[in-house]
């Protein structure tokens, strides 16, 4: 007689470590790589499929979940509150060549002129811009090189956070997150911003060589390519010094005022960036605020927003290899999806 082999499906034997299937409301354990209890939303350490498996029907309408409608509404509010953004007369850009999708990787400079024809540098004396610019020279761009953070640099981080929190835009963002039960106080929010953006982690071999802020705003070089670098002010300052060379753009957003969005190809000291999306002409707090919102509300997923009646999506990723606080994740990257 033939023997019948009974196969037990692997999912009957154990639960995938990165899934919430069968794990809803499981008590927190620091050994788990992601979590499935009610607190995980607050700590941004839920498994990707938490919503699917663990939210009771109708929970998405409960007062402290952040719905897709909430995101469209708050992003329009933040857009209107960006009082420090560039006026149309403050910036003149010259985008020149538009690259097709199959041209973005070929490292050809198809735009002989710089991207920025004119920037009114009086913008940079506004407190949030001035404190932001001070942070840009605090980093070694090569991954694998330990960051040496001085007391002065820590003061510059605190000063930047202090200045952005004075703005209506960041106050609105805090009020929204407070209402959604993510933070009890502005002090708790600022302390968390400092960790998630400025806390150091290792992209190399264990050296504390990177942070969300460095990656997103200042830019890094990894394996011979530009990594991160999504900020227009940084781009303008380096282009003016002749260190950045603009090649082409593959995306030009629908806005006829600032902030605008471009997808760029450029070289930084000989290192190439195939698509570096950037808001153009927004204030530092606008970009910082939107990326924070999306990282808290939709980490690891496309976060759909609305700016001036136009839709826009931001992608963020959490750094998964180290955590802070009660298993909270650092920002690995955040950028506008520009395709």
Coordinates of C-alpha atoms in Angstrom, one line a residue:
X1 CA 0.0 0.0 0.0
X2 CA 1.2 3.6 -0.7
X3 CA 1.9 5.7 2.2
X4 CA 0.2 9.0 2.3
X5 CA 2.4 11.8 3.5
X6 CA 0.6 14.5 5.4
X7 CA 2.2 17.9 4.8
X8 CA 1.6 20.4 7.6
X9 CA 1.7 23.9 6.2
X10 CA 4.5 26.0 7.7
X11 CA 2.0 28.6 8.9
X12 CA 0.4 26.0 11.1
X13 CA 3.7 25.5 12.9
X14 CA 4.8 29.1 13.4
X15 CA 3.9 32.7 12.6
X16 CA 6.1 34.6 10.2
X17 CA 8.2 37.0 12.4
X18 CA 7.3 40.0 10.3
X19 CA 3.5 39.4 10.2
X20 CA 0.6 40.0 12.6
X21 CA -1.3 36.9 11.5
X22 CA -2.3 35.2 14.7
X23 CA -0.4 37.7 16.9
X24 CA -2.9 40.5 17.5
X25 CA -2.6 42.0 21.0
X26 CA 0.4 39.8 21.7
X27 CA 2.4 41.4 24.6
X28 CA 5.4 43.4 23.7
X29 CA 8.7 41.5 23.5
X30 CA 11.9 43.3 22.4
X31 CA 12.9 40.1 20.6
X32 CA 10.1 40.5 18.0
X33 CA 11.1 42.3 14.9
X34 CA 7.7 44.1 14.7
X35 CA 4.6 44.3 16.9
X36 CA 0.9 43.7 16.9
X37 CA -0.5 45.3 20.0
X38 CA -2.4 48.6 20.3
X39 CA 0.7 50.5 21.3
X40 CA 2.6 49.6 18.1
X41 CA 1.0 52.5 16.2
X42 CA 2.2 55.0 18.7
X43 CA 5.7 53.5 18.6
X44 CA 5.8 53.0 14.9
X45 CA 6.8 49.4 15.2
X46 CA 3.8 47.6 13.9
X47 CA 4.2 44.8 11.3
X48 CA 3.3 45.9 7.8
X49 CA 0.1 43.8 7.8
X50 CA -1.1 45.1 11.3
X51 CA -4.1 46.9 9.7
X52 CA -5.3 43.9 7.8
X53 CA -5.1 41.4 10.7
X54 CA -5.6 43.3 13.9
X55 CA -7.9 46.3 13.3
X56 CA -11.5 45.4 14.3
X57 CA -14.0 46.4 11.7
X58 CA -14.7 50.1 12.0
X59 CA -11.5 50.8 13.9
X60 CA -10.3 52.9 10.9
X61 CA -13.1 55.3 11.9
X62 CA -12.1 55.5 15.5
X63 CA -10.7 58.7 16.8
X64 CA -7.0 57.9 16.9
X65 CA -6.3 56.1 13.6
X66 CA -5.0 58.3 10.9
X67 CA -7.2 57.8 7.8
X68 CA -6.4 58.6 4.2
X69 CA -8.9 61.5 4.4
X70 CA -7.1 62.9 7.5
X71 CA -3.8 62.9 5.5
X72 CA -5.4 64.8 2.6
X73 CA -6.9 67.3 5.0
X74 CA -3.8 67.9 7.2
X75 CA -1.4 68.1 4.2
X76 CA -3.5 70.9 2.7
X77 CA -3.5 72.7 6.1
X78 CA 0.3 72.4 6.3
X79 CA 0.6 73.6 2.6
X80 CA -1.4 76.7 3.5
X81 CA 0.6 77.3 6.7
X82 CA 4.0 77.4 4.9
X83 CA 4.5 81.1 5.4
X84 CA 8.3 81.0 5.0
X85 CA 8.2 79.4 1.5
X86 CA 9.8 81.2 -1.5
X87 CA 7.6 83.8 -3.3
X88 CA 7.4 83.4 -7.1
X89 CA 10.0 86.2 -7.5
X90 CA 12.5 84.6 -5.0
X91 CA 13.6 81.8 -7.3
X92 CA 14.1 81.3 -11.0
X93 CA 14.9 77.8 -12.2
X94 CA 16.1 76.6 -15.6
X95 CA 15.1 72.9 -15.9
X96 CA 16.3 72.6 -19.5
X97 CA 16.3 68.9 -20.7
X98 CA 13.6 66.5 -19.7
X99 CA 15.0 62.9 -19.6
X100 CA 12.8 60.0 -20.6
X101 CA 12.7 57.0 -18.1
X102 CA 15.3 55.1 -20.1
X103 CA 17.7 58.1 -20.0
X104 CA 17.8 58.7 -16.3
X105 CA 20.6 56.1 -15.7
X106 CA 23.0 57.0 -18.5
X107 CA 24.9 59.8 -16.6
X108 CA 24.9 62.3 -19.5
X109 CA 24.9 66.0 -18.8
X110 CA 22.2 67.3 -21.2
X111 CA 21.7 70.7 -19.5
X112 CA 24.6 73.1 -20.1
X113 CA 23.3 75.7 -17.7
X114 CA 22.9 75.4 -13.9
X115 CA 19.4 74.5 -12.6
X116 CA 19.2 77.7 -10.4
X117 CA 19.3 81.0 -12.4
X118 CA 18.5 83.1 -9.3
X119 CA 17.7 82.6 -5.7
X120 CA 17.0 85.5 -3.3
X121 CA 19.4 84.6 -0.5
X122 CA 17.5 86.9 1.9
X123 CA 15.3 83.8 2.4
X124 CA 18.3 82.1 4.1
X125 CA 18.3 84.7 6.9
X126 CA 14.9 83.5 8.1
X127 CA 15.4 81.7 11.4
X128 CA 14.3 78.2 10.2
X129 CA 16.5 78.5 7.0
X130 CA 19.5 79.8 8.9
X131 CA 19.3 77.1 11.6
X132 CA 18.8 74.4 8.9
X133 CA 21.8 75.6 6.8
X134 CA 24.0 75.4 9.9
X135 CA 23.3 71.6 10.1
X136 CA 24.4 70.8 6.6
X137 CA 28.1 70.9 7.2
X138 CA 27.9 68.5 10.2
X139 CA 28.2 65.3 8.2
X140 CA 30.8 63.1 6.5
X141 CA 29.0 62.0 3.4
X142 CA 30.8 58.7 3.0
X143 CA 28.9 55.8 4.7
X144 CA 31.2 53.8 6.9
X145 CA 32.8 56.9 8.3
X146 CA 31.9 57.4 12.0
X147 CA 30.1 60.7 12.6
X148 CA 31.8 62.7 15.3
X149 CA 29.0 64.8 16.9
X150 CA 30.3 67.8 18.8
X151 CA 28.5 69.7 21.5
X152 CA 28.1 72.6 19.1
X153 CA 26.4 70.3 16.6
X154 CA 24.0 69.0 19.2
X155 CA 23.2 72.7 20.0
X156 CA 22.5 73.3 16.3
X157 CA 20.1 70.4 16.2
X158 CA 18.2 71.7 19.3
X159 CA 18.2 75.2 17.8
X160 CA 16.7 74.0 14.5
X161 CA 14.0 72.1 16.3
X162 CA 13.3 75.1 18.5
X163 CA 12.9 77.4 15.4
X164 CA 10.7 75.0 13.4
X165 CA 8.4 74.5 16.4
X166 CA 7.8 78.2 16.5
X167 CA 6.1 78.0 13.1
X168 CA 2.4 77.7 12.6
X169 CA 3.1 74.7 10.3
X170 CA 4.8 72.6 12.9
X171 CA 2.3 73.7 15.6
X172 CA -0.5 72.4 13.4
X173 CA 1.3 69.2 12.8
X174 CA 1.8 68.7 16.5
X175 CA -1.9 69.5 17.2
X176 CA -3.0 66.9 14.7
X177 CA -0.7 64.2 16.1
X178 CA -1.7 65.1 19.7
X179 CA -5.4 64.8 18.7
X180 CA -4.6 61.4 17.2
X181 CA -3.0 60.3 20.6
X182 CA 0.5 59.9 19.2
X183 CA 2.1 62.5 21.6
X184 CA 1.0 63.7 25.0
X185 CA 3.0 67.0 24.9
X186 CA 5.0 69.2 22.6
X187 CA 8.1 68.3 24.6
X188 CA 7.5 64.6 24.0
X189 CA 7.1 65.4 20.2
X190 CA 10.3 67.4 20.0
X191 CA 12.3 64.8 21.9
X192 CA 11.0 62.1 19.4
X193 CA 11.8 64.3 16.4
X194 CA 15.3 64.6 17.7
X195 CA 15.7 60.9 17.9
X196 CA 13.9 59.8 14.7
X197 CA 15.8 62.4 12.6
X198 CA 19.2 62.9 14.3
X199 CA 19.7 59.7 16.1
X200 CA 22.8 57.9 14.7
X201 CA 22.8 54.3 13.3
X202 CA 25.1 52.3 11.1
X203 CA 24.8 52.0 7.3
X204 CA 28.3 50.6 7.2
X205 CA 30.0 48.0 9.4
X206 CA 28.8 49.1 12.8
X207 CA 30.1 52.7 12.7
X208 CA 27.6 55.3 13.8
X209 CA 27.8 56.8 10.4
X210 CA 24.3 57.9 9.4
X211 CA 21.0 59.5 10.4
X212 CA 17.7 60.3 8.8
X213 CA 18.5 64.0 8.6
X214 CA 21.9 63.4 7.1
X215 CA 20.6 61.0 4.5
X216 CA 17.5 63.0 3.4
X217 CA 18.7 66.6 3.6
X218 CA 22.4 66.6 3.4
X219 CA 23.0 63.5 1.2
X220 CA 25.5 60.6 1.4
X221 CA 27.7 58.6 -0.9
X222 CA 27.4 54.8 -0.8
X223 CA 29.0 52.3 -3.1
X224 CA 30.0 55.1 -5.5
X225 CA 26.5 56.6 -5.8
X226 CA 24.7 59.5 -4.3
X227 CA 22.2 58.2 -1.7
X228 CA 19.4 60.4 -0.3
X229 CA 20.0 64.2 -1.0
X230 CA 16.5 65.5 -1.5
X231 CA 16.8 69.1 -0.5
X232 CA 16.7 72.2 -2.8
X233 CA 18.7 74.5 -0.5
X234 CA 21.5 72.0 -0.2
X235 CA 21.5 71.6 -4.0
X236 CA 21.5 75.3 -4.6
X237 CA 24.4 76.0 -2.2
X238 CA 26.5 73.2 -3.7
X239 CA 25.7 74.1 -7.3
X240 CA 26.7 77.7 -6.6
X241 CA 30.1 76.4 -5.4
X242 CA 30.5 74.2 -8.5
X243 CA 30.4 71.0 -6.5
X244 CA 27.0 69.8 -7.9
X245 CA 26.4 69.6 -11.7
X246 CA 22.7 69.5 -12.8
X247 CA 22.2 67.0 -15.7
X248 CA 18.4 66.8 -16.5
X249 CA 15.0 66.3 -14.9
X250 CA 12.6 63.5 -15.4
X251 CA 9.6 64.9 -13.6
X252 CA 8.1 68.4 -13.2
X253 CA 5.1 68.7 -10.9
X254 CA 1.9 70.5 -11.7
X255 CA 2.3 73.4 -9.4
X256 CA 2.7 76.9 -10.9
X257 CA 4.0 78.3 -7.6
X258 CA 6.3 77.2 -4.8
X259 CA 6.7 74.6 -3.4
X260 CA 7.2 72.8 -6.8
X261 CA 8.5 69.3 -7.2
X262 CA 11.2 68.1 -9.6
X263 CA 12.8 64.7 -10.2
X264 CA 16.5 65.5 -11.0
X265 CA 19.6 63.8 -12.4
X266 CA 22.9 65.3 -11.2
X267 CA 26.4 64.6 -10.2
X268 CA 27.9 65.6 -6.8
X269 CA 31.7 65.7 -7.0
X270 CA 31.6 63.0 -9.7
X271 CA 29.1 60.8 -7.8
X272 CA 25.8 60.3 -9.7
X273 CA 22.2 60.5 -8.6
X274 CA 19.8 58.8 -11.0
X275 CA 16.6 60.3 -9.7
X276 CA 16.7 62.8 -6.8
X277 CA 13.2 64.1 -6.2
X278 CA 13.0 67.4 -4.3
X279 CA 10.5 70.1 -3.3
X280 CA 11.7 73.4 -4.7
X281 CA 11.1 76.6 -2.9
X282 CA 9.5 75.2 0.3
X283 CA 10.7 76.2 3.8
X284 CA 12.8 73.6 5.7
X285 CA 9.9 73.2 8.2
X286 CA 7.5 72.2 5.3
X287 CA 9.6 69.4 4.1
X288 CA 10.6 68.3 7.7
X289 CA 6.9 68.4 8.7
X290 CA 5.5 66.4 5.7
X291 CA 8.2 63.7 5.9
X292 CA 7.6 63.4 9.7
X293 CA 3.8 63.1 9.2
X294 CA 4.2 60.4 6.6
X295 CA 6.8 58.5 8.6
X296 CA 4.5 58.4 11.6
X297 CA 1.3 57.7 9.6
X298 CA 2.5 55.4 6.8
X299 CA 6.0 54.1 7.5
X300 CA 7.2 51.9 4.7
X301 CA 4.3 52.8 2.4
X302 CA 3.3 55.4 -0.1
X303 CA 1.6 58.3 1.9
X304 CA -0.9 60.1 -0.3
X305 CA -1.3 63.8 0.3
X306 CA -2.9 66.8 -1.3
X307 CA -1.1 70.1 -1.9
X308 CA -2.9 73.0 -3.4
X309 CA -5.5 70.7 -4.8
X310 CA -2.9 68.4 -6.5
X311 CA -2.2 64.9 -5.3
X312 CA 1.3 63.9 -4.3
X313 CA 2.8 60.9 -2.6
X314 CA 5.7 60.6 -0.2
X315 CA 7.6 57.3 0.5
X316 CA 9.3 56.8 3.8
X317 CA 11.3 53.8 5.1
X318 CA 12.2 53.0 8.7
X319 CA 15.7 51.8 9.6
X320 CA 15.1 48.2 10.7
X321 CA 18.4 47.2 12.2
X322 CA 18.4 49.3 15.3
X323 CA 15.8 51.1 17.4
X324 CA 15.5 53.7 20.2
X325 CA 13.2 54.1 23.2
X326 CA 10.6 51.4 23.4
X327 CA 11.4 49.8 20.0
X328 CA 10.9 53.0 18.0
X329 CA 12.4 53.1 14.5
X330 CA 14.7 55.8 13.1
X331 CA 14.0 57.3 9.7
X332 CA 16.0 55.6 6.9
X333 CA 14.8 57.8 4.1
X334 CA 11.9 60.0 3.0
X335 CA 11.3 61.4 -0.5
X336 CA 8.6 62.6 -2.9
X337 CA 7.6 59.9 -5.4
X338 CA 8.3 61.5 -8.7
X339 CA 7.4 59.2 -11.5

